[in-house]
PDB file of C-alpha atoms in Angstrom:
ATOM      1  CA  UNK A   1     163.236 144.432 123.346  1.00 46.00           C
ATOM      2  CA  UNK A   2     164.126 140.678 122.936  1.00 50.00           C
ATOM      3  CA  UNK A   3     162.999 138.832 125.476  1.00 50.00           C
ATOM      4  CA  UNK A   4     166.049 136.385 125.757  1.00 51.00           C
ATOM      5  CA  UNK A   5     168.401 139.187 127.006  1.00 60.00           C
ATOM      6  CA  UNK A   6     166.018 140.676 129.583  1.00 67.00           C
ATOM      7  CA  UNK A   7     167.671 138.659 132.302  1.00 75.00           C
ATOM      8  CA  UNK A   8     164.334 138.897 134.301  1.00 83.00           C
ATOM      9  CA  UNK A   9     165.899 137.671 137.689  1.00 85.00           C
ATOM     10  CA  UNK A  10     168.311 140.468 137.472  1.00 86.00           C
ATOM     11  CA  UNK A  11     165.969 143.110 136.786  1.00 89.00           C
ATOM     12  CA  UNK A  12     163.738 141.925 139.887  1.00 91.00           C
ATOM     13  CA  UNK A  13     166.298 141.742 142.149  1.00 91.00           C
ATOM     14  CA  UNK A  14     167.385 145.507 141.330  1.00 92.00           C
ATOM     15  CA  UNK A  15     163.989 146.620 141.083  1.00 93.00           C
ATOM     16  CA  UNK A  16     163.241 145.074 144.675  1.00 95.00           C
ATOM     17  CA  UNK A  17     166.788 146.932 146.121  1.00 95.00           C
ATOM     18  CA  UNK A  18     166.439 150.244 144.425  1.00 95.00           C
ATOM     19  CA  UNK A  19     163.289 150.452 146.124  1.00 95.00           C
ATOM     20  CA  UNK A  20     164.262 149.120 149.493  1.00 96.00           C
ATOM     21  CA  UNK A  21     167.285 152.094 148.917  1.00 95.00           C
ATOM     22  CA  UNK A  22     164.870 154.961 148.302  1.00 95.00           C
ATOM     23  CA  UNK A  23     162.624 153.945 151.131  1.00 96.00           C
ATOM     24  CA  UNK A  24     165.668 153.716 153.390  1.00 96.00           C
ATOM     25  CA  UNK A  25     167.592 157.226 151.956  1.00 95.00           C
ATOM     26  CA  UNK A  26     163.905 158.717 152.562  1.00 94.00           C
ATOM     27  CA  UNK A  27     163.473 158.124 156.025  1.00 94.00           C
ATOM     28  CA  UNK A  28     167.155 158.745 156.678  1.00 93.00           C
ATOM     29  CA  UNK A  29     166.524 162.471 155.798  1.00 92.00           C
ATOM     30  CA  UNK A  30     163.044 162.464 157.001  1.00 91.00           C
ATOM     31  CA  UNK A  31     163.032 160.695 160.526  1.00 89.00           C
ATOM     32  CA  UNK A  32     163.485 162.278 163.668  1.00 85.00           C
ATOM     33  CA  UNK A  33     165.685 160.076 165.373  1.00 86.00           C
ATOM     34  CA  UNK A  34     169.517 160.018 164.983  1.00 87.00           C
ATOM     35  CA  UNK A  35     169.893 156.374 165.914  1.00 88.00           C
ATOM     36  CA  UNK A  36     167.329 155.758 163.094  1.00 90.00           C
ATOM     37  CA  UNK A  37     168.647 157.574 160.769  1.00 91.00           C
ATOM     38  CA  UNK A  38     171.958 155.785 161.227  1.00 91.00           C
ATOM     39  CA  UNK A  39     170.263 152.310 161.177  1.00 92.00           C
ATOM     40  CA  UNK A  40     168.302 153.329 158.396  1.00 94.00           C
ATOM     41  CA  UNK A  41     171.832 154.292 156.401  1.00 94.00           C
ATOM     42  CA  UNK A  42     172.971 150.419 156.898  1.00 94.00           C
ATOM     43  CA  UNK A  43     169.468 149.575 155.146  1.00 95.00           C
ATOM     44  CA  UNK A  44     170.790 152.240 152.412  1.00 95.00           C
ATOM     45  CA  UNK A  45     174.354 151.005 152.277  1.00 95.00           C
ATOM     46  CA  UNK A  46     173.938 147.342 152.434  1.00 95.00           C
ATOM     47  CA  UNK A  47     171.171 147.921 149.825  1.00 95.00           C
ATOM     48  CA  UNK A  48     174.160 149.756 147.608  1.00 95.00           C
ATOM     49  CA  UNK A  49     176.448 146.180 147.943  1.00 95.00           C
ATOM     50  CA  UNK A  50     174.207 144.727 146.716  1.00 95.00           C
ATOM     51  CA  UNK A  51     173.715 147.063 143.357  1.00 94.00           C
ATOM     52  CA  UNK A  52     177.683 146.509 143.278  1.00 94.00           C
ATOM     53  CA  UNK A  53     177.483 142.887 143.014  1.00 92.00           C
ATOM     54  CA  UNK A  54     174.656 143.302 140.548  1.00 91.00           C
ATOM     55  CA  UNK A  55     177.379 145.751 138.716  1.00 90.00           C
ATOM     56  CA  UNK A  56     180.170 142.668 138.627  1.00 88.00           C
ATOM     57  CA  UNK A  57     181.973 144.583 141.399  1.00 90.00           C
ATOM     58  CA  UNK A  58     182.503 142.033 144.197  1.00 91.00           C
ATOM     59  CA  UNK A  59     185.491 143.678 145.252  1.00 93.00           C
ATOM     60  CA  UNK A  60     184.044 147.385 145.846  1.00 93.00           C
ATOM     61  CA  UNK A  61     181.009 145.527 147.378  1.00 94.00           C
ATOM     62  CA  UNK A  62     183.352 143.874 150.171  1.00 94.00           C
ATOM     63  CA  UNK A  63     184.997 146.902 150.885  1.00 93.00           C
ATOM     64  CA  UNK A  64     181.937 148.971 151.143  1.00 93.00           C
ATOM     65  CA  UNK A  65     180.351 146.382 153.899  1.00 94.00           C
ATOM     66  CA  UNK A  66     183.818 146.175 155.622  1.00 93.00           C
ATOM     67  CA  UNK A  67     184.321 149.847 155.324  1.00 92.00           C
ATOM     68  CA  UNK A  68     181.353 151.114 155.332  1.00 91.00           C
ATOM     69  CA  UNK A  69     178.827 149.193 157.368  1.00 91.00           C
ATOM     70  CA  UNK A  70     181.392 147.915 159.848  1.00 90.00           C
ATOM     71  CA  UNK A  71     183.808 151.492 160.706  1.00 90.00           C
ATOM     72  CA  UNK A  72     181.868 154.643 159.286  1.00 90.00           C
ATOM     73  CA  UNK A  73     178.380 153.376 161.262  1.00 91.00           C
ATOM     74  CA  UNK A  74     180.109 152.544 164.524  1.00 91.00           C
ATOM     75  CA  UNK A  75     181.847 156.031 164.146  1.00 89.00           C
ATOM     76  CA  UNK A  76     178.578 157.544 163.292  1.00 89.00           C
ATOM     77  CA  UNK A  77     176.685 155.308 166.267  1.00 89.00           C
ATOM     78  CA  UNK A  78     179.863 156.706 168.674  1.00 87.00           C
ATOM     79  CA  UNK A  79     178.937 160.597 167.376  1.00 85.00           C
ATOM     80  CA  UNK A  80     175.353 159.814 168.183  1.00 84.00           C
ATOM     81  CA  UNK A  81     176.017 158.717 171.469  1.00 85.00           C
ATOM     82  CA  UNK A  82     179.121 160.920 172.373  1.00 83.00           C
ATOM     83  CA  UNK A  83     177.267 164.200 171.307  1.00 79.00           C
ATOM     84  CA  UNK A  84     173.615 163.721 172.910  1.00 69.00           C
ATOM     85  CA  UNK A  85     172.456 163.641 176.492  1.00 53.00           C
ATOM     86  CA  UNK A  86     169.333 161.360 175.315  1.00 58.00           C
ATOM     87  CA  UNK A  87     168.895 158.901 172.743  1.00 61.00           C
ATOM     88  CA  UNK A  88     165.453 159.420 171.714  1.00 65.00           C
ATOM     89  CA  UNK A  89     162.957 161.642 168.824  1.00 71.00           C
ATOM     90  CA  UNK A  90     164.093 165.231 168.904  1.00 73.00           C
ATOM     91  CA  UNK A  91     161.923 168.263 167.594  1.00 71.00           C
ATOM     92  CA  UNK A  92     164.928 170.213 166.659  1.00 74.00           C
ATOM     93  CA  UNK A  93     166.569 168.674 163.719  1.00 75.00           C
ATOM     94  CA  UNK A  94     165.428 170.429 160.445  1.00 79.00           C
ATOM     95  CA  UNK A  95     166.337 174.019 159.721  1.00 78.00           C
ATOM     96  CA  UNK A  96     163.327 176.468 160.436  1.00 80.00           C
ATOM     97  CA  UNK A  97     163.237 177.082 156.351  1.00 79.00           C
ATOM     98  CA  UNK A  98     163.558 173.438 155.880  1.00 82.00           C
ATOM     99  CA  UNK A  99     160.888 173.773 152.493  1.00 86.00           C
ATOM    100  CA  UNK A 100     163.285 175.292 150.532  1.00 88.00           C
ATOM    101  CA  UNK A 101     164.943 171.836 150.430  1.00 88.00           C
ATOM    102  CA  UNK A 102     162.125 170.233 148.187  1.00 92.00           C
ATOM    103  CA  UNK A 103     161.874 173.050 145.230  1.00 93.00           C
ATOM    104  CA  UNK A 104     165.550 172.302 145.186  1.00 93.00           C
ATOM    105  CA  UNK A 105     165.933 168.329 144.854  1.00 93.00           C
ATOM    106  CA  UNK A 106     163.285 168.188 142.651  1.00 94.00           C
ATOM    107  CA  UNK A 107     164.311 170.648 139.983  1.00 95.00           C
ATOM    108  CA  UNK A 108     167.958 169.073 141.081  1.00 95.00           C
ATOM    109  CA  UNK A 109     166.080 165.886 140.159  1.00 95.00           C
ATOM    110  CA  UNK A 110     164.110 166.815 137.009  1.00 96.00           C
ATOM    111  CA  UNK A 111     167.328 168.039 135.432  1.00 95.00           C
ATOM    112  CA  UNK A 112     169.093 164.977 135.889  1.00 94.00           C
ATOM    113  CA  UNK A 113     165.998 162.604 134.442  1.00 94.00           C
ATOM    114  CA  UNK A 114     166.164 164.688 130.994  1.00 94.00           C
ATOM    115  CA  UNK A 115     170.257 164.539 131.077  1.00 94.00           C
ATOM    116  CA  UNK A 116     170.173 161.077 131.751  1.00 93.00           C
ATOM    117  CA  UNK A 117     167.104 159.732 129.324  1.00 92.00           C
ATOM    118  CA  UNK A 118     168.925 162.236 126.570  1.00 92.00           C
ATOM    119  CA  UNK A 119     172.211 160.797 126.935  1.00 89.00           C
ATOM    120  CA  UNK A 120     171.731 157.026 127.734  1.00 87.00           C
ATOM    121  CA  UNK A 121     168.244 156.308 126.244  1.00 82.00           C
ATOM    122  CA  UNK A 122     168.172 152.669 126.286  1.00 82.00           C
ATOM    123  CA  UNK A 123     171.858 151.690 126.202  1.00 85.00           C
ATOM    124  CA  UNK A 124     171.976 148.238 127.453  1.00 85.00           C
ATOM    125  CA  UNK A 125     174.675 147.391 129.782  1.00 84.00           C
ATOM    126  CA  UNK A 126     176.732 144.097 128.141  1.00 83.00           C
ATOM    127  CA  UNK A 127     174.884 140.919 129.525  1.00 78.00           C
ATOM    128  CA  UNK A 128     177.991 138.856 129.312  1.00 77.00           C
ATOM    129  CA  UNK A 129     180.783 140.333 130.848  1.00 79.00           C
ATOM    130  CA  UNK A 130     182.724 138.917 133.385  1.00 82.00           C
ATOM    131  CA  UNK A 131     183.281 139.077 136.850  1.00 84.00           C
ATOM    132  CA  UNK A 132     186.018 141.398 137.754  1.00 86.00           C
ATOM    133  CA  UNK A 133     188.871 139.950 139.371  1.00 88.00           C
ATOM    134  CA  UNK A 134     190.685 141.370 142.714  1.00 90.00           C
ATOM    135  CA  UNK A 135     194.021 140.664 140.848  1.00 92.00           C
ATOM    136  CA  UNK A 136     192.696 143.537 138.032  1.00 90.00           C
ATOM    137  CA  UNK A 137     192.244 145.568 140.738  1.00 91.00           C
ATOM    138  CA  UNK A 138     195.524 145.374 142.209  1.00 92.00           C
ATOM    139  CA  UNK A 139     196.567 145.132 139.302  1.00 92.00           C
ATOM    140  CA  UNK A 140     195.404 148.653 138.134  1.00 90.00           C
ATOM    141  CA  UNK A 141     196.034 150.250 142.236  1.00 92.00           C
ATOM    142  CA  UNK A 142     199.639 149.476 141.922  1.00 93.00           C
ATOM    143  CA  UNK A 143     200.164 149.925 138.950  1.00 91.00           C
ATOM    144  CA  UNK A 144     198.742 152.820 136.340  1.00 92.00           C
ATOM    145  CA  UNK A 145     197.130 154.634 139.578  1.00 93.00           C
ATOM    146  CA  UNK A 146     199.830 154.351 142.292  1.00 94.00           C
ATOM    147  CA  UNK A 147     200.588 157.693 142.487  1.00 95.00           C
ATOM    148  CA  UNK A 148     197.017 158.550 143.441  1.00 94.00           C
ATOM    149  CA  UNK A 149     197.179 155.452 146.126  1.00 94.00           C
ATOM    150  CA  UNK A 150     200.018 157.414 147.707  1.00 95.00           C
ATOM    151  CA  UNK A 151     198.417 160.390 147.779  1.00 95.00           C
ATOM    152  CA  UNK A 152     195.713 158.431 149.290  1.00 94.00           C
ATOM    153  CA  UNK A 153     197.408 156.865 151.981  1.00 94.00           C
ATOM    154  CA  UNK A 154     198.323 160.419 153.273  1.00 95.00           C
ATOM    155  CA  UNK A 155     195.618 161.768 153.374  1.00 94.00           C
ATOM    156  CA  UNK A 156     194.339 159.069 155.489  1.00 94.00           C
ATOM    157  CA  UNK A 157     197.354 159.195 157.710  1.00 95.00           C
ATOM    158  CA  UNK A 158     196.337 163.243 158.321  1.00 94.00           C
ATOM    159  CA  UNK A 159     192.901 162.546 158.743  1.00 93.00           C
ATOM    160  CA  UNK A 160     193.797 160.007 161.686  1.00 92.00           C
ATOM    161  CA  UNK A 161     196.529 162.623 163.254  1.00 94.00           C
ATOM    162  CA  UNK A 162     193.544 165.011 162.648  1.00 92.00           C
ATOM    163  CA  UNK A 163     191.294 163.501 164.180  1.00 89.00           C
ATOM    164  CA  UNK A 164     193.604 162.637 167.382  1.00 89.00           C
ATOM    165  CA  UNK A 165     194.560 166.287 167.447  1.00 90.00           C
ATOM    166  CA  UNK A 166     191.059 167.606 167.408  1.00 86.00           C
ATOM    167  CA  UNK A 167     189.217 165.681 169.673  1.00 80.00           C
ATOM    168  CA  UNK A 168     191.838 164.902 172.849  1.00 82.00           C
ATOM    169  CA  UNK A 169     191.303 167.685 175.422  1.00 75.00           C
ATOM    170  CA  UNK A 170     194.476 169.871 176.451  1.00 69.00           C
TER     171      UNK A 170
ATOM    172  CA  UNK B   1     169.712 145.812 131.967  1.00 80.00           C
ATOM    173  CA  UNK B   2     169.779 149.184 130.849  1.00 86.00           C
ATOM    174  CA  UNK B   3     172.397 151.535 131.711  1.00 87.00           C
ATOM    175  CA  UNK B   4     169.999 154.220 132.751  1.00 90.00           C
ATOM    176  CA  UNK B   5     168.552 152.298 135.570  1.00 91.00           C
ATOM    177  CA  UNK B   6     171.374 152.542 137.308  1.00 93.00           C
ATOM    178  CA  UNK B   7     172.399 156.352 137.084  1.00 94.00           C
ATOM    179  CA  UNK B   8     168.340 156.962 137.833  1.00 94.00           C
ATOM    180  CA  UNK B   9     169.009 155.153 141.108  1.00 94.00           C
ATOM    181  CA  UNK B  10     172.092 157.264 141.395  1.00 95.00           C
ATOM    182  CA  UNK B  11     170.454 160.202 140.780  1.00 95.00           C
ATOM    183  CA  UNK B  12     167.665 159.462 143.357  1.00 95.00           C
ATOM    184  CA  UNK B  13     169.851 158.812 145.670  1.00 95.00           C
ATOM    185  CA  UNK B  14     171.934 162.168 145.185  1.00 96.00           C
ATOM    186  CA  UNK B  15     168.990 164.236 144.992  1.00 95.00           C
ATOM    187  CA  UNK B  16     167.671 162.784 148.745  1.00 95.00           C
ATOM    188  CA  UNK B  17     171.610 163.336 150.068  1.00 95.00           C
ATOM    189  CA  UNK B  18     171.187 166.686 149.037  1.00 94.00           C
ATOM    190  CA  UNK B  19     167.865 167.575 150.152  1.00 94.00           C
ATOM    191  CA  UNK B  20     169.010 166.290 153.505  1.00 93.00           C
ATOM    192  CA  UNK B  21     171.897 168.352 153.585  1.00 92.00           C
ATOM    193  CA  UNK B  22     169.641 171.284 153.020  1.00 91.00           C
ATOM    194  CA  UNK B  23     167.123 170.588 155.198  1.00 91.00           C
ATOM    195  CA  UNK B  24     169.012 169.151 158.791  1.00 89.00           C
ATOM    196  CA  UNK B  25     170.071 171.191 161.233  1.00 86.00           C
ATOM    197  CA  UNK B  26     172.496 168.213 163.249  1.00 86.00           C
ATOM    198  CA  UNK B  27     175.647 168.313 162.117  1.00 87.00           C
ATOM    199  CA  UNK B  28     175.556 164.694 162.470  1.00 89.00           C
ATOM    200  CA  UNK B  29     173.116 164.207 160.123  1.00 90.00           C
ATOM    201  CA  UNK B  30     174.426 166.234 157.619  1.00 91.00           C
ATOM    202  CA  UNK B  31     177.522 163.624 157.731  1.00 92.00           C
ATOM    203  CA  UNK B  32     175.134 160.907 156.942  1.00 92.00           C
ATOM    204  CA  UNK B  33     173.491 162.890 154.212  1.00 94.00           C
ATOM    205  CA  UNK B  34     177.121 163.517 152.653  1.00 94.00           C
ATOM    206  CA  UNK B  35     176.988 159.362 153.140  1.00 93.00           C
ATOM    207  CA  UNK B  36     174.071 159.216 150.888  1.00 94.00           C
ATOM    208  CA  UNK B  37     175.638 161.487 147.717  1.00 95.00           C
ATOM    209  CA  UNK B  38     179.091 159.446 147.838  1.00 95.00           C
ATOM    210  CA  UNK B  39     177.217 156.488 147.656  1.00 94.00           C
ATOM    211  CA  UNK B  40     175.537 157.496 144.582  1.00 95.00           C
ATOM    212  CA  UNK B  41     178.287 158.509 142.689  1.00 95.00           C
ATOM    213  CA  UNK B  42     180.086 155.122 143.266  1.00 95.00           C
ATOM    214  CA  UNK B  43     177.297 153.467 141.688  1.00 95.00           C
ATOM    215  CA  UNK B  44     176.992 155.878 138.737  1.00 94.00           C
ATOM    216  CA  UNK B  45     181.527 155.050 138.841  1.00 94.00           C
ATOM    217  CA  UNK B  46     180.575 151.165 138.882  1.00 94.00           C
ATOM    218  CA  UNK B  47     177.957 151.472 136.201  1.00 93.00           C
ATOM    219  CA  UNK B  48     180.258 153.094 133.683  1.00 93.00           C
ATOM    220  CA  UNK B  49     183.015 151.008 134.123  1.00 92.00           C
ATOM    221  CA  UNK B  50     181.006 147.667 133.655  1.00 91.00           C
ATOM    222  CA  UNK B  51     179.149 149.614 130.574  1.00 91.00           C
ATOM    223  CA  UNK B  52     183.027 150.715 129.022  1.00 90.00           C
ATOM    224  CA  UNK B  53     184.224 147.683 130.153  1.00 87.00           C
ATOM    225  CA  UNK B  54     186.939 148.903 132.001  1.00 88.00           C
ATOM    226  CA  UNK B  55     188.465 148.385 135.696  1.00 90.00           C
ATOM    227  CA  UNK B  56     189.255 152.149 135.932  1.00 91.00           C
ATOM    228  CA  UNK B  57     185.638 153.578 137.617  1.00 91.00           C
ATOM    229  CA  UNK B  58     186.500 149.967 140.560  1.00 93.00           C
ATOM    230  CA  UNK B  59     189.908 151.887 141.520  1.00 94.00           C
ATOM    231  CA  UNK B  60     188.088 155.418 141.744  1.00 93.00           C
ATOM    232  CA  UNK B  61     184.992 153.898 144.270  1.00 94.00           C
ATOM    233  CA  UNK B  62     187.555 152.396 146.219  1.00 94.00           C
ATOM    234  CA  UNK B  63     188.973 155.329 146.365  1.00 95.00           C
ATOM    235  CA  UNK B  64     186.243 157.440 147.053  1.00 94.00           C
ATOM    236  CA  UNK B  65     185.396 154.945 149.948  1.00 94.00           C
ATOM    237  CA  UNK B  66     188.893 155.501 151.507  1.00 94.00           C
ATOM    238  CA  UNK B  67     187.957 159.187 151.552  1.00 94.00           C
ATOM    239  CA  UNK B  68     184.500 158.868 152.583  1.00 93.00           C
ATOM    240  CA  UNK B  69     186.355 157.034 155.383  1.00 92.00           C
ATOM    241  CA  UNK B  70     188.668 159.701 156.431  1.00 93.00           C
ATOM    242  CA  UNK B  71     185.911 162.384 155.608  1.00 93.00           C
ATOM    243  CA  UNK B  72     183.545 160.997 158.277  1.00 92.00           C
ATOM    244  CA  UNK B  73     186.549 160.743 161.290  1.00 90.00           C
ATOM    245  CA  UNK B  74     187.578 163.740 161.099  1.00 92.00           C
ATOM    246  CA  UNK B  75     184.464 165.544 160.489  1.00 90.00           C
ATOM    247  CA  UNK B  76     183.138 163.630 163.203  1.00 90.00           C
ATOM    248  CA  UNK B  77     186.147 164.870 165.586  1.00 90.00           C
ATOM    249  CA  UNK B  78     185.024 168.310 164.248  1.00 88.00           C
ATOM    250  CA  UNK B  79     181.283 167.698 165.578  1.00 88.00           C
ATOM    251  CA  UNK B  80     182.857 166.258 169.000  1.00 87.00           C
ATOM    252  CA  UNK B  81     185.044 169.966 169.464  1.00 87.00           C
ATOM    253  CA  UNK B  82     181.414 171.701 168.805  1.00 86.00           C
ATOM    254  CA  UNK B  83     179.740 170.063 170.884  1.00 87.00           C
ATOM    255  CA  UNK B  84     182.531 170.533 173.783  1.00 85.00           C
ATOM    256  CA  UNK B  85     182.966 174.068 173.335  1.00 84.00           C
ATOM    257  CA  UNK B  86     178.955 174.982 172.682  1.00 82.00           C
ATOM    258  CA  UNK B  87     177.000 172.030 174.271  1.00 79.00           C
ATOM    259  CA  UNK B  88     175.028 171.970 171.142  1.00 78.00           C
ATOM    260  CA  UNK B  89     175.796 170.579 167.175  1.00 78.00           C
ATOM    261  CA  UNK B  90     173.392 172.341 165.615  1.00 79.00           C
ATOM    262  CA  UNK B  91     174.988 174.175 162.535  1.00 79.00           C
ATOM    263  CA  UNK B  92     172.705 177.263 163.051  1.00 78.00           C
ATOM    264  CA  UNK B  93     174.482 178.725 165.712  1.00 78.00           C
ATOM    265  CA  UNK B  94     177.868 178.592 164.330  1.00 79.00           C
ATOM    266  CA  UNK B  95     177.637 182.211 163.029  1.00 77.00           C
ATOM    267  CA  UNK B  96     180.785 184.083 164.301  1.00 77.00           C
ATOM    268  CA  UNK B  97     182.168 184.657 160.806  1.00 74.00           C
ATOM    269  CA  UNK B  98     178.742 186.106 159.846  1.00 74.00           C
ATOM    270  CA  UNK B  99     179.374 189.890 158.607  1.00 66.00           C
TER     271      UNK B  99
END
């Protein structure tokens, strides 16, 4: 390694929000309390805006805190709320074979390290590339992948008229 | 930075999104383990396209975010119907279609 394109501030700021991420994704699977777990997610989520900005994404990093942070938790927060008679540690919330879980992500997990170090090795990502630009976005929604953005804009319009349908009481 | 520090933290992440899917019981939190997965693959999207040098992996995590979006209301109106009908969301007891 050459030290001159090590981009040390960089590295320390991922190293400090990967771990801040694992710590959060941890106790969102481990902790007993839903309103944790959701608070623990925005720890998770912001955490992952910030890896996108780190990535030259500023765009996708927007989006996920408008998206993400500011509609999916308050929908999650409303679920919470809307589905329990306390708010409050439960006993009930793993599976009664809940060990099975661990042989599983960790096999799931070892796979993936020898994949990854096999593939990738030490393929540097290019230190000097720009910032990308909303207009490329755009650019690239409406144009080349339009089509998709259609299909995507029905299936949100069914997933609202969906939702309505499902959850109003008749 | 190296590519593969990225897809490790991807992979981390996926592997604790799935591990929570296995283990919870509340439907709810499986919806925020299903969070945890997506949000893993969008970095693993972002990381290729800045390492190709393309825009094309920025279009596909927006559009997995749209998803994710319309994935969570309507699997939350899902939970809401359970927990009308049964007065409970564990995923457990939902066992009707069981031979």
């Amino acid at each position: 390694m050459i030290a001159a394109d090590l981009l040390v501030a960089q590295n320390i700021g991922f190293t400090i929000i990967a771990a801040i991420m694992v710590i959060g994704a941890l106790r969102v699977v481990t902790t007993s309390n839903v309103v944790h777990a959701a608070l623990w997610l925005v720890v998770v989520l912001a955490g992952a805006a910030a890896q996108y900005v780190l990535l030259a994404a500023e765009f996708v990093a927007i989006t996920q805190v408008l998206v993400y942070i500011g509609a999916v938790m308050v929908l999650f927060l409303f679920g919470t709320m809307l589905t329990r008679a306390r708010i409050g540690a439960e006993t009930d919330l793993n599976n009664k074979n809940w060990f099975m879980g661990v042989p599983v992500a960790v096999l799931l997990f070892a796979t993936l390290v020898i994949a990854l170090n096999d593939g990738f090795g030490d393929q540097r990502l290019p230190s000097d590339s720009p910032v990308v630009s909303t207009q490329q976005l755009s650019d690239q929604i409406f144009g080349p992948y339009l089509l998709p953005f259609w299909a995507l804009s029905f299936v949100l319009l069914a997933a609202v008229i969906g939702a309505i349908v499902l959850s109003r009481r008749d | 930075m190296l590519v593969n520090q990225f897809l490790m933290l991807g992979a981390v992440l996926f592997c604790i999104g799935v591990y929570g899917v296995i283990v919870r019981k509340n439907a709810v939190m499986v919806l925020m383990s299903i969070e945890l997965i997506l949000n893993s693959v969008n970095i693993n999207l972002l990381a290729f396209s800045l390492r190709n040098g393309s825009v094309d992996g920025h279009t596909f995590a927006l559009y997995v975010i749209a998803v994710a979006a319309a994935e969570v209301g309507v699997g939350l109106a899902m939970v809401l119907l359970m927990y009308r009908n049964r007065r409970s969301i564990g995923l457990d007891e939902l066992s009707e279609m069981k031979g």
